[in-house]
Amino acid sequence: MHNTQPIGIFDSGVGGLTVWKELVNSSPNESIIYYADNNNCPYGPKSKEEIIELSSRVVDFLLTKKCKVIIVACNTATAAAIEYLRSNYPIQFIGIEPAVKPAALNSKTKSIAILATEGTFNGKLYLGTSQKYAKDIELNVKVGDRLVDIVENGLVDDVETENHLSQLVKPLIEKNIDHLVLGCTHYPFLTEKLKKVLPDNVEIVDPAPAVVKQTSRVLEQLSLINTENTSPTYEFYSSGGTKILKQLLKKITNKNTTVIKL
Ligand code: DGL
């Protein structure tokens, strides 16, 4: 393993770009390979076995690209498959889970909400963290019904989206929450819309910065931080449609990016 090898990152679709963006900003020397499993998106309603199977296929692909570590930039895939991946592949994985801990520790109203997919709520990881850090907190969970589809279909700016979000968060607002944890990497694309339908005192928590920090820690431990002065390369692959991935990349980077359809 050499420090100039790329970091692999995957999601069921375009959601992991919210982590990719953070990674590019914080680790500008690192080359990155992004894989969007658009053909199989959403993972949320799928069984654990299916998600393990799909994630393994993606990991097999990323290993052919000589990735030095892999970020599972999908809460749902982390919940269902990270244990399996860690025990079956000789490479380090960095997972993502809803940021219950910081939200619970900083809550003044002692009431917080988590928005995630059903797959994430069913996972052991989420249960363990919430039992550990949110014992004295009212934890309001909500499945982000249709939100992944809205992002994957480019409907974020639709009038209907704001109405839908408003309905979704209404029961959470009634619970006097002061933190809304985004437990799915697709959801930060909806942050601006969420701000419009949430009271000003509700903080929206995106776990991407924490995942990127953890990635740096792992690379440091493995002596794999790229300290060489080479220009990084960014590659994008999708198992399905590439349109939204390209559109969002254009928004994020202000450039046209090639996405390879597999
Ligand atoms: N971005 C995924 C997550 O963080 C996607 C969910 C899905 O595919 O349902 O959970």
Short mmCIF file of C-alpha atoms and ligand atoms in Angstrom, two decimals:
data_model
loop_
_atom_site.label_atom_id
_atom_site.label_comp_id
_atom_site.label_asym_id
_atom_site.label_seq_id
_atom_site.Cartn_x
_atom_site.Cartn_y
_atom_site.Cartn_z
CA MET A 1 0.00 0.00 0.00
CA HIS A 2 1.35 3.42 -0.92
CA ASN A 3 0.21 6.85 0.25
CA THR A 4 -0.36 8.08 -3.33
CA GLN A 5 -3.10 5.47 -3.91
CA PRO A 6 -6.65 6.91 -3.98
CA ILE A 7 -9.31 6.93 -1.27
CA GLY A 8 -12.43 5.00 -2.33
CA ILE A 9 -15.85 6.32 -1.42
CA PHE A 10 -19.28 4.93 -2.18
CA ASP A 11 -22.97 5.47 -1.64
CA SER A 12 -26.19 4.06 -3.05
CA GLY A 13 -26.27 7.18 -5.22
CA VAL A 14 -25.36 10.84 -5.18
CA GLY A 15 -25.63 11.30 -1.39
CA GLY A 16 -21.98 10.48 -0.74
CA LEU A 17 -21.03 13.60 -2.70
CA THR A 18 -21.78 15.54 0.50
CA VAL A 19 -18.89 13.61 2.08
CA TRP A 20 -16.74 13.77 -1.08
CA LYS A 21 -16.97 17.57 -1.07
CA GLU A 22 -15.87 17.78 2.55
CA LEU A 23 -13.00 15.36 1.86
CA VAL A 24 -11.73 17.36 -1.12
CA ASN A 25 -11.73 20.54 0.98
CA SER A 26 -9.98 19.05 3.97
CA SER A 27 -7.52 16.72 2.16
CA PRO A 28 -6.58 18.49 -1.07
CA ASN A 29 -3.65 16.14 -1.80
CA GLU A 30 -5.71 12.98 -1.90
CA SER A 31 -6.95 11.35 -5.09
CA ILE A 32 -10.48 9.99 -4.76
CA ILE A 33 -12.58 7.40 -6.58
CA TYR A 34 -16.33 7.81 -6.11
CA TYR A 35 -18.80 5.06 -6.86
CA ALA A 36 -22.55 5.72 -6.98
CA ASP A 37 -24.64 2.56 -7.05
CA ASN A 38 -27.46 4.40 -8.79
CA ASN A 39 -28.79 1.27 -10.43
CA ASN A 40 -29.66 -0.12 -7.00
CA CYS A 41 -30.66 3.07 -5.23
CA PRO A 42 -32.35 3.37 -2.73
CA TYR A 43 -30.71 0.98 -0.27
CA GLY A 44 -33.02 2.14 2.56
CA PRO A 45 -35.87 -0.36 2.08
CA LYS A 46 -33.58 -3.30 1.11
CA SER A 47 -32.74 -6.25 3.36
CA LYS A 48 -29.44 -6.49 5.23
CA GLU A 49 -28.41 -9.43 3.00
CA GLU A 50 -29.10 -7.48 -0.19
CA ILE A 51 -27.15 -4.46 1.05
CA ILE A 52 -24.19 -6.68 2.01
CA GLU A 53 -24.24 -8.20 -1.47
CA LEU A 54 -24.43 -4.81 -3.21
CA SER A 55 -21.79 -3.19 -0.99
CA SER A 56 -19.42 -6.14 -1.56
CA ARG A 57 -19.74 -5.70 -5.32
CA VAL A 58 -18.87 -2.01 -5.01
CA VAL A 59 -15.91 -2.79 -2.74
CA ASP A 60 -14.63 -5.40 -5.23
CA PHE A 61 -14.69 -2.68 -7.89
CA LEU A 62 -12.93 -0.10 -5.69
CA LEU A 63 -10.23 -2.62 -4.88
CA THR A 64 -9.51 -3.07 -8.60
CA LYS A 65 -8.83 0.69 -8.55
CA LYS A 66 -6.22 0.16 -5.79
CA CYS A 67 -7.96 2.22 -3.12
CA LYS A 68 -5.97 2.49 0.11
CA VAL A 69 -9.01 2.91 2.39
CA ILE A 70 -12.76 2.97 1.68
CA ILE A 71 -15.33 5.38 3.08
CA VAL A 72 -18.81 3.92 3.23
CA ALA A 73 -20.52 7.28 2.69
CA CYS A 74 -23.94 5.80 3.25
CA ASN A 75 -25.56 5.41 6.67
CA THR A 76 -27.73 2.58 5.40
CA ALA A 77 -24.81 0.56 3.98
CA THR A 78 -22.78 1.22 7.12
CA ALA A 79 -25.63 -0.03 9.31
CA ALA A 80 -26.16 -3.19 7.28
CA ALA A 81 -22.76 -4.11 5.91
CA ILE A 82 -19.76 -2.56 7.63
CA GLU A 83 -19.26 -5.46 10.05
CA TYR A 84 -19.29 -7.88 7.14
CA LEU A 85 -16.95 -5.75 5.04
CA ARG A 86 -14.48 -5.32 7.90
CA SER A 87 -14.31 -9.06 8.49
CA ASN A 88 -14.08 -10.05 4.84
CA TYR A 89 -11.74 -7.55 3.18
CA PRO A 90 -8.12 -6.75 4.00
CA ILE A 91 -8.62 -2.99 3.91
CA GLN A 92 -9.70 -0.35 6.40
CA PHE A 93 -13.31 0.96 6.16
CA ILE A 94 -14.60 4.25 7.55
CA GLY A 95 -18.35 4.23 8.12
CA ILE A 96 -20.96 6.89 8.75
CA GLU A 97 -23.73 6.88 11.33
CA PRO A 98 -26.23 9.51 12.51
CA ALA A 99 -24.47 12.07 14.71
CA VAL A 100 -26.61 11.43 17.78
CA LYS A 101 -23.79 12.07 20.23
CA PRO A 102 -22.98 15.76 19.49
CA ALA A 103 -26.66 16.60 19.10
CA ALA A 104 -27.56 14.95 22.42
CA LEU A 105 -24.65 16.58 24.25
CA ASN A 106 -25.48 20.07 22.94
CA SER A 107 -29.24 19.95 23.25
CA LYS A 108 -30.74 22.54 25.58
CA THR A 109 -34.36 21.50 25.14
CA LYS A 110 -33.32 17.85 25.75
CA SER A 111 -35.24 16.88 22.65
CA ILE A 112 -33.59 16.05 19.33
CA ALA A 113 -34.67 14.41 16.09
CA ILE A 114 -32.99 12.00 13.71
CA LEU A 115 -34.01 11.78 10.08
CA ALA A 116 -32.75 8.62 8.36
CA THR A 117 -33.76 5.63 6.26
CA GLU A 118 -35.51 2.60 7.77
CA GLY A 119 -32.36 0.55 7.09
CA THR A 120 -30.30 2.88 9.28
CA PHE A 121 -32.81 2.81 12.14
CA ASN A 122 -32.80 -0.98 12.04
CA GLY A 123 -29.03 -1.12 12.44
CA LYS A 124 -27.20 -2.12 15.61
CA LEU A 125 -24.86 0.87 15.33
CA TYR A 126 -27.65 3.42 15.61
CA LEU A 127 -29.27 1.57 18.52
CA GLY A 128 -25.97 1.32 20.39
CA THR A 129 -25.12 5.02 20.00
CA SER A 130 -28.55 6.25 20.89
CA GLN A 131 -28.72 4.08 24.01
CA LYS A 132 -25.26 5.25 25.06
CA TYR A 133 -25.50 9.00 24.45
CA ALA A 134 -29.15 9.88 24.43
CA LYS A 135 -30.41 8.25 27.61
CA ASP A 136 -31.71 11.48 29.17
CA ILE A 137 -32.83 12.97 25.88
CA GLU A 138 -36.08 12.66 24.02
CA LEU A 139 -35.04 11.06 20.76
CA ASN A 140 -37.58 11.58 17.98
CA VAL A 141 -36.95 9.34 15.01
CA LYS A 142 -38.39 9.91 11.59
CA VAL A 143 -37.93 7.99 8.36
CA GLY A 144 -37.13 10.49 5.61
CA ASP A 145 -39.92 9.23 3.40
CA ARG A 146 -39.26 9.98 -0.35
CA LEU A 147 -36.27 12.24 0.39
CA VAL A 148 -33.67 10.05 -1.35
CA ASP A 149 -35.92 9.91 -4.44
CA ILE A 150 -36.34 13.68 -4.38
CA VAL A 151 -32.56 14.19 -4.43
CA GLU A 152 -31.91 11.41 -6.97
CA ASN A 153 -34.53 12.84 -9.32
CA GLY A 154 -33.33 16.43 -9.13
CA LEU A 155 -36.51 17.64 -7.42
CA VAL A 156 -34.88 19.58 -4.55
CA ASP A 157 -36.11 22.94 -5.86
CA ASP A 158 -39.64 21.77 -6.61
CA VAL A 159 -42.42 23.66 -4.81
CA GLU A 160 -43.83 20.33 -3.68
CA THR A 161 -40.55 19.46 -1.92
CA GLU A 162 -40.90 22.30 0.56
CA ASN A 163 -44.48 21.25 1.36
CA HIS A 164 -43.37 17.66 1.79
CA LEU A 165 -40.52 18.66 4.13
CA SER A 166 -42.84 20.88 6.10
CA GLN A 167 -45.22 17.97 6.72
CA LEU A 168 -42.33 15.69 7.59
CA VAL A 169 -40.81 17.93 10.26
CA LYS A 170 -44.10 19.21 11.72
CA PRO A 171 -44.43 16.48 14.37
CA LEU A 172 -40.75 16.97 15.26
CA ILE A 173 -41.16 20.70 15.79
CA GLU A 174 -44.11 19.94 18.06
CA LYS A 175 -41.68 17.95 20.20
CA ASN A 176 -39.62 21.11 20.81
CA ILE A 177 -36.45 19.73 19.19
CA ASP A 178 -33.37 21.95 18.96
CA HIS A 179 -31.25 19.62 16.77
CA LEU A 180 -32.14 17.75 13.60
CA VAL A 181 -29.56 15.08 12.78
CA LEU A 182 -29.32 14.25 9.09
CA GLY A 183 -28.81 10.49 9.19
CA CYS A 184 -28.57 9.98 5.43
CA THR A 185 -25.90 11.46 3.18
CA HIS A 186 -28.51 12.51 0.62
CA TYR A 187 -30.25 14.84 3.07
CA PRO A 188 -27.65 17.66 3.29
CA PHE A 189 -28.69 18.53 -0.28
CA LEU A 190 -32.00 19.54 1.31
CA THR A 191 -30.48 21.70 4.05
CA GLU A 192 -31.54 25.05 2.55
CA LYS A 193 -35.11 23.81 2.15
CA LEU A 194 -35.13 22.36 5.66
CA LYS A 195 -33.98 25.68 7.10
CA LYS A 196 -37.07 27.28 5.58
CA VAL A 197 -39.46 24.93 7.34
CA LEU A 198 -37.67 24.67 10.70
CA PRO A 199 -37.66 27.25 13.51
CA ASP A 200 -34.43 29.28 13.77
CA ASN A 201 -33.32 27.60 16.98
CA VAL A 202 -33.11 24.14 15.37
CA GLU A 203 -29.58 23.22 14.40
CA ILE A 204 -29.15 20.89 11.44
CA VAL A 205 -26.37 18.36 12.04
CA ASP A 206 -24.49 16.92 9.07
CA PRO A 207 -22.03 14.16 9.99
CA ALA A 208 -19.74 14.67 6.95
CA PRO A 209 -17.07 16.72 8.80
CA ALA A 210 -16.79 14.03 11.51
CA VAL A 211 -16.36 11.26 8.90
CA VAL A 212 -13.67 13.18 7.09
CA LYS A 213 -11.80 13.78 10.37
CA GLN A 214 -12.02 10.08 11.15
CA THR A 215 -10.63 9.30 7.68
CA SER A 216 -7.60 11.53 8.35
CA ARG A 217 -7.04 9.79 11.70
CA VAL A 218 -7.16 6.36 10.04
CA LEU A 219 -4.78 7.43 7.26
CA GLU A 220 -2.40 8.86 9.81
CA GLN A 221 -2.40 5.66 11.87
CA LEU A 222 -1.65 3.68 8.71
CA SER A 223 1.01 6.21 7.57
CA LEU A 224 -0.99 6.62 4.36
CA ILE A 225 -1.56 10.39 4.22
CA ASN A 226 -0.52 11.66 0.81
CA THR A 227 2.16 14.21 1.53
CA GLU A 228 3.54 14.20 -2.01
CA ASN A 229 3.15 17.26 -4.11
CA THR A 230 1.26 15.65 -7.00
CA SER A 231 -2.04 16.92 -8.34
CA PRO A 232 -4.88 14.74 -7.09
CA THR A 233 -7.23 12.99 -9.52
CA TYR A 234 -10.97 12.54 -9.04
CA GLU A 235 -12.83 9.73 -10.77
CA PHE A 236 -16.55 9.05 -10.75
CA TYR A 237 -18.36 5.82 -11.60
CA SER A 238 -22.04 4.96 -11.58
CA SER A 239 -23.86 1.67 -12.01
CA GLY A 240 -26.90 3.55 -13.36
CA GLY A 241 -27.91 7.00 -14.56
CA THR A 242 -25.25 9.70 -14.46
CA LYS A 243 -27.35 12.82 -15.03
CA ILE A 244 -27.93 13.95 -11.43
CA LEU A 245 -24.41 13.03 -10.40
CA LYS A 246 -23.05 15.29 -13.15
CA GLN A 247 -25.52 18.07 -12.29
CA LEU A 248 -24.60 18.05 -8.61
CA LEU A 249 -20.88 17.91 -9.38
CA LYS A 250 -21.30 20.94 -11.61
CA LYS A 251 -23.01 22.74 -8.72
CA ILE A 252 -20.30 21.74 -6.24
CA THR A 253 -17.18 22.22 -8.39
CA ASN A 254 -18.37 24.67 -11.04
CA LYS A 255 -16.85 22.38 -13.66
CA ASN A 256 -18.09 19.71 -16.03
CA THR A 257 -17.05 16.31 -14.74
CA THR A 258 -16.89 13.00 -16.54
CA VAL A 259 -18.85 10.20 -14.91
CA ILE A 260 -18.25 6.69 -16.21
CA LYS A 261 -21.31 4.49 -16.45
CA LEU A 262 -20.45 0.86 -15.72
N1 DGL B 1 -27.17 8.03 1.30
C1 DGL B 1 -27.71 6.84 1.90
C2 DGL B 1 -27.65 6.92 3.39
O1 DGL B 1 -26.82 7.66 3.90
C3 DGL B 1 -28.83 6.50 1.09
C4 DGL B 1 -30.02 5.90 1.43
C5 DGL B 1 -30.69 5.01 0.43
O2 DGL B 1 -30.13 4.60 -0.58
O3 DGL B 1 -31.84 4.68 0.78
O4 DGL B 1 -28.35 6.26 4.11
#
